[in-house]
Coordinates of C-alpha atoms and ligand atoms in Angstrom, one line a residue:
Chain V
M1 CA 87.3 49.8 60.5
T2 CA 91.2 49.7 61.0
R3 CA 92.5 49.3 64.6
V4 CA 95.7 51.4 64.5
L5 CA 98.7 51.3 67.0
V6 CA 100.8 54.2 66.5
A7 CA 104.4 53.7 69.0
V8 CA 106.1 57.4 69.8
K9 CA 109.3 57.9 71.4
R10 CA 109.6 60.8 74.4
V11 CA 112.9 62.2 73.4
A12 CA 114.8 65.2 74.8
D13 CA 114.3 68.1 72.4
S14 CA 117.1 68.7 70.5
S15 CA 116.8 71.6 68.1
G16 CA 118.5 73.7 70.7
E17 CA 121.9 72.8 71.8
A18 CA 122.7 69.2 73.0
V19 CA 123.1 68.6 76.8
L20 CA 124.1 64.8 77.7
T21 CA 123.1 63.4 81.1
D22 CA 126.0 62.7 83.0
D23 CA 126.1 59.3 82.7
G24 CA 126.7 60.1 79.0
Q25 CA 124.0 57.5 78.2
G26 CA 121.7 60.0 76.1
L27 CA 120.4 63.2 75.7
D28 CA 119.7 65.5 79.1
G29 CA 115.9 67.0 78.6
R30 CA 116.0 69.2 81.6
Y31 CA 116.8 72.5 80.4
A32 CA 115.2 72.0 76.6
G33 CA 111.8 69.4 77.5
W34 CA 110.6 66.5 75.9
T35 CA 108.7 66.0 72.9
I36 CA 108.3 63.3 70.1
G37 CA 110.1 63.4 67.1
N38 CA 109.1 64.7 63.7
H39 CA 108.5 61.4 62.3
D40 CA 106.6 60.1 65.0
A41 CA 104.0 62.9 64.7
C42 CA 103.5 61.9 61.5
A43 CA 102.9 58.7 62.9
V44 CA 100.0 60.3 65.0
E45 CA 98.7 62.0 62.3
L46 CA 98.6 59.2 59.8
G47 CA 97.2 56.8 62.4
V48 CA 94.3 59.5 63.0
R49 CA 93.4 59.9 59.3
V50 CA 93.3 56.3 58.9
A51 CA 91.2 55.8 61.9
E52 CA 89.0 58.8 60.8
A53 CA 88.8 57.3 57.3
T54 CA 87.7 53.6 58.0
G55 CA 86.0 54.7 61.4
G56 CA 88.6 53.0 63.1
T57 CA 90.6 53.7 66.3
V58 CA 93.6 54.9 67.3
T59 CA 95.9 53.6 70.3
V60 CA 99.3 55.4 71.3
L61 CA 101.8 53.6 72.9
S62 CA 104.8 54.6 74.5
V63 CA 107.8 52.6 76.3
G64 CA 109.0 54.8 78.5
P65 CA 109.4 56.3 81.9
T66 CA 106.6 57.1 84.3
E67 CA 106.8 61.1 82.2
A68 CA 106.0 59.1 78.8
E69 CA 102.5 59.7 79.6
E70 CA 103.0 63.8 78.8
Q71 CA 103.7 62.5 75.6
I72 CA 100.4 60.1 75.4
R73 CA 98.2 62.4 76.5
S74 CA 99.4 65.0 73.6
A75 CA 98.7 62.2 71.0
L76 CA 95.0 61.5 72.4
A77 CA 94.4 65.0 72.7
L78 CA 95.2 65.1 68.4
G79 CA 92.5 62.5 68.2
A80 CA 93.5 58.5 69.6
T81 CA 91.1 57.1 71.7
A82 CA 93.2 55.1 74.0
G83 CA 96.6 54.9 75.3
V84 CA 99.2 52.0 76.8
L85 CA 102.6 53.1 78.8
V86 CA 105.2 50.2 78.9
E87 CA 107.2 51.7 81.9
A88 CA 111.1 51.2 81.2
D89 CA 114.0 53.0 81.2
P90 CA 114.6 53.4 77.8
R91 CA 118.4 53.9 78.2
T92 CA 118.9 50.1 79.0
L93 CA 116.8 48.9 76.4
G94 CA 118.2 48.2 72.6
P95 CA 115.8 48.3 69.7
A96 CA 115.1 44.5 69.6
D97 CA 113.9 44.9 73.3
V98 CA 111.6 48.0 72.3
A99 CA 110.3 45.8 69.7
A100 CA 109.8 42.8 71.8
E101 CA 107.5 45.4 74.0
I102 CA 105.5 46.2 71.4
A103 CA 105.2 43.2 70.1
G104 CA 103.7 42.1 73.7
V105 CA 101.4 44.6 73.7
V106 CA 100.3 44.0 70.1
R107 CA 99.9 40.3 70.8
E108 CA 97.7 40.2 74.1
A109 CA 95.7 43.3 72.9
T110 CA 92.1 41.4 72.8
E111 CA 90.6 43.3 69.4
G112 CA 94.0 43.1 68.4
Y113 CA 95.5 45.6 66.0
D114 CA 95.6 45.8 62.3
L115 CA 98.0 48.5 61.5
V116 CA 101.0 49.5 63.5
L117 CA 103.0 53.1 62.9
L118 CA 105.6 54.5 64.0
G119 CA 108.3 57.0 63.3
N120 CA 111.1 56.0 60.7
D121 CA 113.7 56.1 63.8
A122 CA 114.0 57.6 67.0
A123 CA 115.2 61.3 67.0
D124 CA 117.7 60.8 69.9
T125 CA 118.9 57.0 68.9
G126 CA 118.6 57.1 65.3
D127 CA 118.5 53.3 65.4
F128 CA 116.4 52.9 62.2
Q129 CA 115.7 49.2 63.6
V130 CA 112.5 49.3 66.0
P131 CA 110.0 49.1 62.9
V132 CA 111.8 46.2 61.2
R133 CA 112.4 44.4 64.3
L134 CA 108.8 44.8 65.2
A135 CA 107.7 43.1 62.1
Y136 CA 109.6 40.3 62.2
A137 CA 108.7 39.7 66.0
L138 CA 105.4 39.7 64.9
D139 CA 105.7 37.8 61.6
R140 CA 104.0 40.9 59.5
P141 CA 105.2 42.6 56.6
V142 CA 106.9 46.0 57.2
V143 CA 107.2 49.3 55.1
T144 CA 109.7 51.6 56.2
G145 CA 110.3 55.6 55.4
A146 CA 106.8 55.7 54.1
G147 CA 105.5 59.5 53.8
M148 CA 101.6 59.0 52.9
V149 CA 100.1 55.8 54.1
T150 CA 95.8 55.1 53.6
V151 CA 94.0 52.1 54.3
D152 CA 91.5 51.1 51.1
D153 CA 89.4 47.8 51.2
G154 CA 91.9 46.1 54.1
V155 CA 95.1 47.1 51.8
V156 CA 97.8 49.5 53.6
V157 CA 98.6 51.7 50.2
A158 CA 102.4 53.6 51.3
T159 CA 104.2 55.9 49.5
V160 CA 107.9 56.4 50.0
N161 CA 109.3 59.3 48.5
S162 CA 112.9 57.9 47.4
P163 CA 115.7 58.7 45.6
Y164 CA 114.9 56.5 42.7
G165 CA 111.4 58.2 42.3
D166 CA 108.1 58.0 44.4
E167 CA 107.7 54.1 45.5
T168 CA 104.1 52.7 46.3
Y169 CA 103.5 49.9 48.2
E170 CA 100.3 48.2 48.3
V171 CA 100.5 45.2 51.3
P172 CA 97.0 43.5 52.7
L173 CA 96.6 43.9 56.9
P174 CA 97.9 43.2 59.3
V175 CA 101.1 45.7 58.4
V176 CA 103.8 47.8 60.3
V177 CA 104.7 50.7 58.7
S178 CA 107.3 53.3 59.5
V179 CA 106.4 57.0 58.5
L180 CA 109.1 59.9 57.6
E181 CA 108.2 63.4 58.2
G182 CA 106.9 65.4 55.1
G183 CA 104.4 63.4 53.7
V184 CA 101.6 65.1 56.0
E185 CA 101.1 68.5 57.9
P186 CA 100.3 67.3 62.1
R187 CA 97.4 69.1 63.3
Y188 CA 97.4 71.1 66.3
P189 CA 94.9 69.8 69.0
S190 CA 91.5 71.5 69.7
L191 CA 90.1 72.6 72.5
K192 CA 87.7 70.1 72.8
G193 CA 90.7 67.4 72.2
R194 CA 92.5 68.8 75.2
M195 CA 90.1 68.1 77.4
A196 CA 88.7 65.0 76.3
A197 CA 92.7 63.5 76.7
K198 CA 92.8 64.0 80.1
K199 CA 89.8 61.8 80.7
V200 CA 91.3 58.9 79.2
A201 CA 92.5 56.4 81.1
V202 CA 96.2 55.5 80.0
E203 CA 96.5 51.4 80.5
T204 CA 100.1 50.8 82.4
R205 CA 102.0 48.0 82.5
Q206 CA 105.3 47.3 83.0
A207 CA 108.5 46.3 81.0
G208 CA 109.5 42.4 80.5
S209 CA 112.9 41.4 82.4
D210 CA 116.4 40.6 81.0
P211 CA 116.9 43.1 78.1
A212 CA 119.5 42.5 75.3
G213 CA 120.5 46.4 75.9
P214 CA 121.6 49.0 73.3
G215 CA 125.1 47.6 73.0
R216 CA 126.0 51.9 74.0
V217 CA 129.2 52.4 75.8
R218 CA 128.2 56.1 76.1
W219 CA 127.2 59.3 74.3
H220 CA 130.1 61.8 73.2
L221 CA 129.5 65.7 72.2
P222 CA 132.0 66.5 69.2
P223 CA 134.3 69.3 70.0
P224 CA 133.2 73.2 69.0
A225 CA 134.6 73.9 65.8
P226 CA 136.5 77.0 66.1
S227 CA 134.7 79.9 64.6
S228 CA 136.5 82.2 62.5
T229 CA 133.6 83.8 60.8
E230 CA 133.5 86.9 59.6
V231 CA 129.6 88.5 60.7
L232 CA 129.1 91.0 57.7
G233 CA 126.1 92.6 59.1
E234 CA 122.6 92.4 60.0
G235 CA 119.5 92.3 57.7
P236 CA 119.1 94.4 54.3
A237 CA 122.2 96.6 55.2
A238 CA 124.5 94.2 55.3
A239 CA 124.1 93.9 51.5
P240 CA 126.8 95.7 50.4
A241 CA 129.3 94.2 52.2
V242 CA 128.3 91.0 51.0
V243 CA 128.7 92.1 47.7
D244 CA 132.5 93.4 48.2
A245 CA 132.9 89.7 49.6
L246 CA 131.5 88.0 46.5
G247 CA 133.7 90.4 44.6
R248 CA 136.7 89.0 46.8
L249 CA 135.5 85.9 45.8
G250 CA 135.7 86.4 42.3
V251 CA 132.1 85.2 41.8
L252 CA 130.2 87.9 40.6
P253 CA 129.2 87.8 36.7
Chain P
M1 CA 135.8 38.3 55.4
I2 CA 133.8 41.5 54.9
L3 CA 130.3 42.0 52.8
V4 CA 129.1 45.3 51.3
L5 CA 125.8 45.9 50.2
C6 CA 126.6 48.0 46.9
E7 CA 123.5 49.9 45.5
V8 CA 122.9 50.5 42.3
A9 CA 120.2 52.7 40.8
P10 CA 117.6 51.1 38.8
G11 CA 118.3 50.1 35.2
S12 CA 122.1 52.1 36.1
S13 CA 125.2 50.0 36.4
E14 CA 126.6 52.8 38.2
P15 CA 127.4 51.7 41.8
D16 CA 126.0 54.5 44.0
E17 CA 128.8 57.0 45.8
V18 CA 127.7 56.5 49.2
S19 CA 128.2 52.3 48.3
L20 CA 131.4 53.4 47.2
E21 CA 132.4 55.4 50.6
A22 CA 131.0 52.4 52.4
L23 CA 133.8 49.8 50.5
A24 CA 136.2 52.5 51.6
F25 CA 134.9 51.8 55.4
A26 CA 135.5 48.0 54.6
R27 CA 139.1 48.5 53.4
A28 CA 140.0 50.4 56.4
L29 CA 138.4 47.6 58.7
S30 CA 140.1 45.2 56.8
E31 CA 143.8 46.6 57.0
A32 CA 143.0 46.9 60.9
G33 CA 141.5 42.9 60.9
G34 CA 144.8 42.1 59.0
G35 CA 144.0 42.0 55.6
V36 CA 140.3 40.2 55.5
A37 CA 139.2 39.9 51.8
V38 CA 136.4 42.4 51.0
R39 CA 133.7 41.4 48.8
A40 CA 130.3 43.5 47.9
V41 CA 126.9 41.7 47.0
V42 CA 124.5 43.7 44.2
V43 CA 120.9 42.5 44.6
G44 CA 118.9 43.2 41.3
P45 CA 119.5 43.6 37.9
V46 CA 122.2 44.7 36.5
P47 CA 122.4 45.9 32.4
D48 CA 126.2 45.9 32.5
G49 CA 128.0 43.6 34.8
D50 CA 131.4 44.0 33.3
H51 CA 131.6 47.8 34.1
L52 CA 129.9 47.1 37.7
A53 CA 132.8 44.7 38.4
A54 CA 135.9 47.1 37.1
V55 CA 134.3 49.8 39.1
L56 CA 133.9 47.6 42.1
G57 CA 137.1 46.5 42.0
D58 CA 139.2 49.8 41.8
H59 CA 137.1 50.1 44.9
G60 CA 138.6 47.1 46.5
A61 CA 136.2 44.6 46.2
G62 CA 137.6 41.1 45.0
E63 CA 134.5 39.5 44.0
V64 CA 131.2 40.8 43.5
R65 CA 128.3 38.7 44.5
H66 CA 125.3 39.4 42.3
A67 CA 122.1 37.9 43.7
D68 CA 119.1 38.1 41.0
G69 CA 116.5 36.3 40.1
E70 CA 112.7 36.0 41.1
G71 CA 111.2 38.0 43.6
L72 CA 114.3 40.4 43.4
A73 CA 113.8 42.7 40.5
A74 CA 111.1 45.0 42.2
Y75 CA 112.7 46.5 45.6
G76 CA 111.5 45.0 48.7
G77 CA 113.7 45.2 52.1
A78 CA 113.0 41.5 53.1
A79 CA 113.4 40.3 49.7
W80 CA 116.9 42.0 49.3
A81 CA 118.1 41.2 53.1
A82 CA 117.3 37.5 52.0
A83 CA 119.4 38.0 49.3
V84 CA 122.3 39.2 51.3
Q85 CA 121.4 36.8 54.2
A86 CA 121.8 34.0 51.8
V87 CA 125.3 35.2 50.5
R88 CA 127.0 36.2 53.7
E89 CA 125.8 32.3 54.8
E90 CA 128.1 31.4 51.6
T91 CA 130.8 33.4 52.6
G92 CA 131.2 33.3 56.0
S93 CA 131.6 37.0 56.4
V94 CA 132.4 38.3 60.0
A95 CA 130.8 41.7 58.9
V96 CA 128.4 43.2 56.6
L97 CA 127.7 46.4 56.0
A98 CA 125.7 49.4 53.5
G99 CA 125.9 52.7 52.7
G100 CA 123.8 54.7 55.2
T101 CA 121.2 55.5 52.4
P102 CA 117.4 54.4 53.3
R103 CA 117.9 51.3 51.4
G104 CA 121.1 50.2 52.9
M105 CA 119.8 51.2 56.7
E106 CA 116.4 49.2 56.2
V107 CA 118.3 46.1 54.1
M108 CA 120.5 45.7 57.0
A109 CA 118.0 46.8 59.7
H110 CA 116.3 43.2 58.2
L111 CA 119.5 41.4 58.0
A112 CA 119.9 42.4 62.0
A113 CA 116.9 41.3 62.8
R114 CA 117.0 38.1 61.0
L115 CA 120.2 37.3 62.5
Q116 CA 119.4 38.4 65.9
V117 CA 122.2 40.5 66.1
P118 CA 122.7 44.0 66.9
M119 CA 122.9 46.8 64.1
A120 CA 124.6 50.1 64.1
A121 CA 123.2 53.0 61.9
N122 CA 125.2 55.7 60.5
V123 CA 128.6 54.6 61.5
V124 CA 131.2 57.7 61.1
S125 CA 134.4 55.4 62.8
F126 CA 135.9 52.3 64.5
D127 CA 138.2 52.1 67.6
G128 CA 138.7 48.7 68.2
L129 CA 138.5 45.1 66.8
S130 CA 137.7 43.0 69.8
P131 CA 135.2 43.4 70.2
L132 CA 134.4 45.8 67.4
T133 CA 133.8 49.3 68.8
V134 CA 132.5 51.7 66.6
R135 CA 131.5 55.4 66.5
R136 CA 128.2 56.4 65.0
Q137 CA 126.1 59.9 64.7
V138 CA 123.3 60.3 66.9
A139 CA 120.8 62.9 67.9
G140 CA 120.5 64.3 64.1
G141 CA 124.4 64.3 64.3
A142 CA 124.9 66.8 67.6
A143 CA 126.3 63.7 69.2
L144 CA 128.3 60.5 68.8
E145 CA 127.4 57.1 70.3
E146 CA 130.0 54.9 71.0
M147 CA 129.0 51.7 70.7
R148 CA 130.2 47.8 71.3
L149 CA 129.5 45.3 68.3
P150 CA 131.0 41.7 70.0
E151 CA 128.4 39.5 68.2
R152 CA 129.1 38.1 64.5
P153 CA 128.4 39.0 62.0
A154 CA 128.8 42.7 62.7
V155 CA 126.3 44.7 61.2
L156 CA 126.5 48.2 60.6
T157 CA 125.8 51.3 57.8
V158 CA 128.2 54.0 57.1
A159 CA 127.3 57.5 57.4
G160 CA 126.8 58.8 54.1
H161 CA 130.1 61.1 53.2
A162 CA 131.7 60.2 56.6
W163 CA 134.3 58.4 54.4
S164 CA 135.5 59.7 50.8
A165 CA 134.8 57.1 48.1
H166 CA 138.2 56.8 45.8
G167 CA 139.7 53.9 43.6
V168 CA 142.7 52.0 45.1
G169 CA 143.2 50.8 41.3
G170 CA 142.1 47.0 42.1
P171 CA 141.6 44.6 39.1
A172 CA 138.1 44.2 38.0
A173 CA 136.5 41.8 40.6
T174 CA 135.5 38.5 39.9
W175 CA 131.7 38.4 39.1
V176 CA 129.9 35.3 40.8
A177 CA 126.0 35.3 39.9
C178 CA 124.1 33.6 42.3
H179 CA 120.2 33.2 42.4
P180 CA 119.0 33.2 46.5
E181 CA 115.8 31.8 46.9
V182 CA 113.0 34.0 48.4
P183 CA 110.4 33.1 50.3
A184 CA 107.3 34.1 49.6
A185 CA 107.0 35.3 53.2
D186 CA 110.1 38.0 52.3
R187 CA 107.9 39.2 49.3
R188 CA 104.8 40.4 51.0
A189 CA 106.5 44.5 50.9
T190 CA 107.6 45.4 47.4
V191 CA 107.3 48.2 45.5
V192 CA 104.1 47.8 43.1
R193 CA 104.7 50.5 41.3
T194 CA 107.8 54.0 41.0
A195 CA 106.3 57.5 39.8
E196 CA 108.7 58.7 36.8
P197 CA 111.6 60.4 39.0
E198 CA 112.6 63.8 38.2
P199 CA 114.9 64.3 36.0
D200 CA 118.4 64.0 38.0
E201 CA 120.1 67.7 37.6
S202 CA 122.5 66.7 40.5
G203 CA 125.0 66.6 38.4
S204 CA 124.7 70.4 37.8
L205 CA 125.0 70.8 41.4
R206 CA 128.1 69.2 42.1
S207 CA 130.2 70.7 39.4
A208 CA 128.6 74.5 39.6
S209 CA 131.0 77.1 41.1
V210 CA 128.2 79.2 42.7
V211 CA 125.3 76.8 44.9
V212 CA 122.6 79.2 47.0
G213 CA 121.2 76.9 49.3
A214 CA 117.9 77.3 51.3
G215 CA 116.6 75.1 54.2
R216 CA 113.4 75.1 56.3
G217 CA 114.0 79.1 56.7
A218 CA 112.5 79.5 53.3
G219 CA 109.0 79.0 54.6
G220 CA 107.6 76.7 51.8
P221 CA 107.5 76.2 48.3
G222 CA 107.0 80.1 47.3
G223 CA 109.9 81.4 49.6
F224 CA 112.6 80.3 46.4
G225 CA 112.2 83.1 44.3
P226 CA 114.9 85.4 45.4
V227 CA 117.1 82.4 46.6
T228 CA 116.2 81.2 42.2
E229 CA 117.8 84.5 41.6
L230 CA 120.6 85.1 42.9
A231 CA 121.5 81.5 42.2
E232 CA 120.6 82.8 38.4
L233 CA 122.6 86.3 38.7
L234 CA 125.5 84.5 40.0
G235 CA 125.7 81.8 37.1
G236 CA 125.4 78.9 40.0
V237 CA 122.3 76.6 40.9
V238 CA 120.1 76.0 44.0
G239 CA 120.4 73.4 46.9
V240 CA 118.7 72.5 49.4
T241 CA 118.1 70.4 53.0
R242 CA 116.8 67.1 53.0
V243 CA 113.7 68.9 55.3
V244 CA 113.0 71.0 52.0
T245 CA 112.7 67.8 49.5
S246 CA 110.7 65.7 52.3
L247 CA 108.3 68.6 52.3
G248 CA 107.9 68.5 48.6
W249 CA 108.8 72.1 48.6
R250 CA 111.6 71.1 45.9
P251 CA 113.0 68.3 43.7
H252 CA 115.1 65.6 45.3
H253 CA 118.3 66.0 43.1
E254 CA 119.0 69.4 44.7
Q255 CA 119.7 67.9 48.3
I256 CA 122.9 68.3 49.3
G257 CA 124.3 66.1 52.4
Q258 CA 124.3 62.7 53.5
T259 CA 121.9 61.7 51.9
G260 CA 122.4 64.1 49.4
S261 CA 124.9 65.4 46.9
R262 CA 128.2 66.1 47.9
I263 CA 129.4 69.6 46.5
A264 CA 132.9 71.6 46.2
P265 CA 132.2 74.9 44.6
D266 CA 133.8 78.1 45.3
L267 CA 130.9 79.4 47.2
Y268 CA 127.6 78.1 48.8
I269 CA 125.4 80.2 50.3
A270 CA 123.5 78.9 52.9
C271 CA 120.2 80.6 54.0
G272 CA 118.0 79.5 56.5
I273 CA 120.0 76.1 56.9
S274 CA 120.8 75.2 60.5
G275 CA 123.6 73.5 59.6
A276 CA 122.8 69.9 61.0
I277 CA 125.8 67.4 60.4
Q278 CA 124.2 65.5 58.0
H279 CA 123.8 68.7 56.0
W280 CA 127.2 70.1 56.6
A281 CA 128.2 66.6 55.4
G282 CA 128.1 67.6 52.1
C283 CA 128.9 71.4 51.7
A284 CA 132.4 71.2 53.9
S285 CA 134.4 71.2 50.9
S286 CA 133.2 74.4 49.9
K287 CA 135.8 76.8 49.8
A288 CA 133.9 79.6 51.3
I289 CA 130.5 79.5 53.1
L290 CA 128.0 82.5 53.6
A291 CA 125.6 82.0 55.7
V292 CA 122.3 83.9 56.1
N293 CA 120.4 83.0 59.3
T294 CA 118.0 84.8 61.8
D295 CA 119.9 82.6 65.0
P296 CA 123.4 84.1 65.2
E297 CA 124.5 80.3 67.1
A298 CA 123.0 78.4 63.9
P299 CA 126.0 75.7 63.6
M300 CA 125.9 76.9 60.0
M301 CA 126.7 80.4 61.3
T302 CA 129.6 79.4 63.4
R303 CA 131.2 77.5 60.9
A304 CA 130.9 79.6 57.9
T305 CA 133.3 81.8 56.5
Y306 CA 131.0 84.7 56.3
A307 CA 127.7 85.3 58.1
V308 CA 124.6 87.6 57.7
V309 CA 122.3 87.6 60.7
G310 CA 118.6 88.6 59.4
D311 CA 116.1 87.2 57.6
M312 CA 116.7 85.6 54.5
H313 CA 113.3 86.9 52.7
E314 CA 114.8 90.4 53.6
V315 CA 118.8 89.8 53.1
V316 CA 118.5 87.3 49.9
P317 CA 116.4 90.2 47.6
A318 CA 118.6 92.9 49.3
I319 CA 122.0 91.0 47.9
V320 CA 120.2 90.9 44.4
E321 CA 119.1 94.3 44.3
E322 CA 122.8 95.4 45.1
I323 CA 124.2 93.0 42.5
R324 CA 121.6 94.5 40.5
N325 CA 122.5 98.4 41.3
R326 CA 126.6 97.8 40.9
A327 CA 126.1 96.1 37.4
Ligands
FAD401 C1 120.3 59.6 58.2 C2 120.1 61.0 58.3 C3 120.3 61.8 57.0 C4 120.3 62.8 56.6 N1 120.6 63.1 55.4 C5 120.4 64.4 55.1 C6 120.6 65.3 54.0 O1 121.4 64.8 53.5 N2 120.7 66.6 54.0 C7 120.5 67.2 54.7 O2 120.2 68.8 54.4 N3 119.5 67.2 56.1 C8 119.6 65.5 56.2 N4 119.3 64.9 57.4 C9 118.6 66.1 58.2 C10 119.0 66.7 58.7 O3 119.5 66.2 60.3 C11 118.5 68.3 59.8 O4 117.4 68.0 59.6 C12 118.3 69.1 58.2 O5 119.6 69.3 57.6 C13 117.6 70.4 58.8 O6 117.2 71.3 57.5 P1 117.3 72.7 58.1 O7 118.5 73.7 57.9 O8 116.3 73.4 56.4 O9 116.2 73.1 58.9 P2 116.0 73.5 60.6 O10 117.2 72.5 60.9 O11 115.1 73.9 60.9 O12 116.9 75.2 60.3 C14 116.3 75.8 59.9 C15 116.9 77.3 60.1 O13 116.7 78.1 59.4 C16 116.5 79.7 60.2 N5 115.9 79.8 59.9 C17 114.3 80.2 60.2 N6 113.4 80.9 59.5 C18 114.7 82.1 59.0 C19 114.2 83.0 57.9 N7 113.1 83.5 57.7 N8 115.8 83.7 57.5 C20 116.7 83.0 57.8 N9 117.0 82.1 58.5 C21 115.7 81.4 58.8 C22 116.7 78.7 61.9 O14 117.1 79.8 62.3 C23 117.2 77.9 62.0 O15 118.8 77.9 61.7 C24 119.8 63.9 57.6 C25 118.8 63.0 58.6 C26 119.6 61.5 59.0 C27 118.9 61.3 60.8

C-alpha cells in the first residue's frame, strides 16, 4: 500500500499565443484559461496507477492561488482521493520556496507519504528544480525525468528515456520522482469520478512567510519575427506549387 | 574561475556538443569579467583522456578536472553533484554551469540545492555581471525571463544551441585526476541498468541535404509512412520533434532541436510541427523551410520560407504523388 502525493501547478495554457501579466511576472491566463502542464498530468496518471496497483492512496497538492482548487478537483476526478491547497501567490515564490511548502505538507502528514510525484518542470517557469530541492528538504533520494514509475515490494522502479538509452532506477521508498510526459497517456475523468471529486473536502493551508523569491526581474516577449513566408496554397491542391518550389531549390531527384 | 560540467556519452571520449556550447558561453562570461580562468569538470570513466583534454583545450578550457572512482561509474544526479561540488570547492569557482541537457539540468539543480543558491535554467544570454543578470527561456520558449543571480557561485544551464560551439585553438587542457568521496546518501538513486540504446544515426540527419520532419501532427507512430516516403524520394532523412521521441513514436536520434541534433540542410520540410523555440534552435540554419500545418498562425508557418495550410496526412501524399507523376 503506497501513499502517494502528487504536486501539480496551476499554469496559464500556453498552447496558443503567450500573453504576459501587466507586471511582467508571468503568463496571463485570462484569455487562454488555466490548466496543469503535460508533465504534471502524467505525474497524476502514474500516481493513480501506483495507488491502484498497491491498494494505496493519492493526495494531490498544489501551491498556488485559491483558484488552484480547480486543478486539484480535476485530479480528484481522475482518481486522487484527497486534496491539499497551500495558498500562495506563486509569483513571489522561487523553486526553493515551493519545495519548502511541499516538504512542510509531507512532514506534517499523519500517515506520511512514501512516494512524491511531480512534473519534471513547470510549464511556465521551467525551473527544473522543485523536485530536486524537495528531495533535499526531505532528505530523500530523487529520480528526475521518469516516463514510467511503478512500485514493486516497496521499491520504486523508474525508467528515464535518456539520449543514452532507457535508464532504469530502483530505489526503496520513500522517494521523490519527477515525471516527464510520454511514458503514459493521462486518462479522462469519468462522470462518476467527477461527481465524487465534488464531495471531497480540499484541505487549505497558508504558505509560510519570508520566501527567498524567484530572482526574477521580469518576463519579456521576444519581438515577432518578420514574416516573409510564401504561402503555396491550401491542402493537397498545393502539391504542384510545392513540387515547382522543390525544383527551384534543386532538391528534386 | 568558471567551472563547466562537460558531458561525455558512456564509453566515449567525445564531449557532448551542448557542453561545448556551454564552454563558449563560459568564455564570453570570462571575457566580460576580465579574463577569469575557465575550467572543465568531467565525471565518470573516460577511455581516452588525452583526446578529451585536446578537444576541451581547443574550446578554451585551461584545465580539466576528471572526477572518477567509487560511486561515479554509474550515473546518479546526487553522486555527480557531490563530485562537481568537491571540484568547485577546490577551485573556488564563482560560476558553475552546464549545457541544458537532461543531465546538465539535473546535476546543476542538485548542486544549487546543496549550496543553497539559486539556479537559472536554459540561459540564452547575460546582460550584466554585478549582479550577474541573465535571460533564460521560459514557457516553452514563448517568453524570456530576466533573472538575477547575486549569490556565489552562480549556477546555471545554457539552453542547447543558443550558443555555437567552436574551437579557439587553445592548447590541450591540463588533465587533473581527482577521486572525490561520494557519501552513501548520494548514491541512493543511480542508474542500475541501461537498455541498449538505438543505433545512433544522427550523423546522417546532421549531414543530409533534405530533412523531412514531423511532429505531433503525425498523430501516432503509424503516421510516418508518407513522411518517410517523401524523405526517400528526395534522398533525405526523417527528423522529428521532442514530443514524437518522448511519446516513443520514433527513435531519439531523429530528434531535432535544443536537446536533439542541429541540422542545416538545403531544405527542411516541417509537417505538423508548431515550431517551438527549442525545436527552432535545431533547424534555424536550414537554407529553406517548407512548413505544412493546419494552423496558419503556427510559429513554424510564419517563419518558414514556404507554407502549405492543410492536413499533413493529405498534403504529404499529394506531394509524393506529384513528384512521381512528373518523374
Ligand atoms: C528544455 C526543453 C528542451 C526541449 N528540447 C526540444 C528539442 O530538442 N526538440 C523539440 O522538437 N522540442 C523540444 N522541446 C519541446 C518543445 O517546447 C515543444 O513542446 C515541441 O517541439 C513541440 O512539438 P510539436 O511541434 O511536434 O508538437 P505541438 O507543439 O503539439 O505542435 C503540433 C503542430 O501540429 C499541427 N497539426 C496537428 N495536426 C496536424 C495535421 N494533421 N496536419 C498538419 N498539422 C497538424 C498543429 O497545428 C501544431 O502546430 C523542449 C522543451 C523544453 C522545455
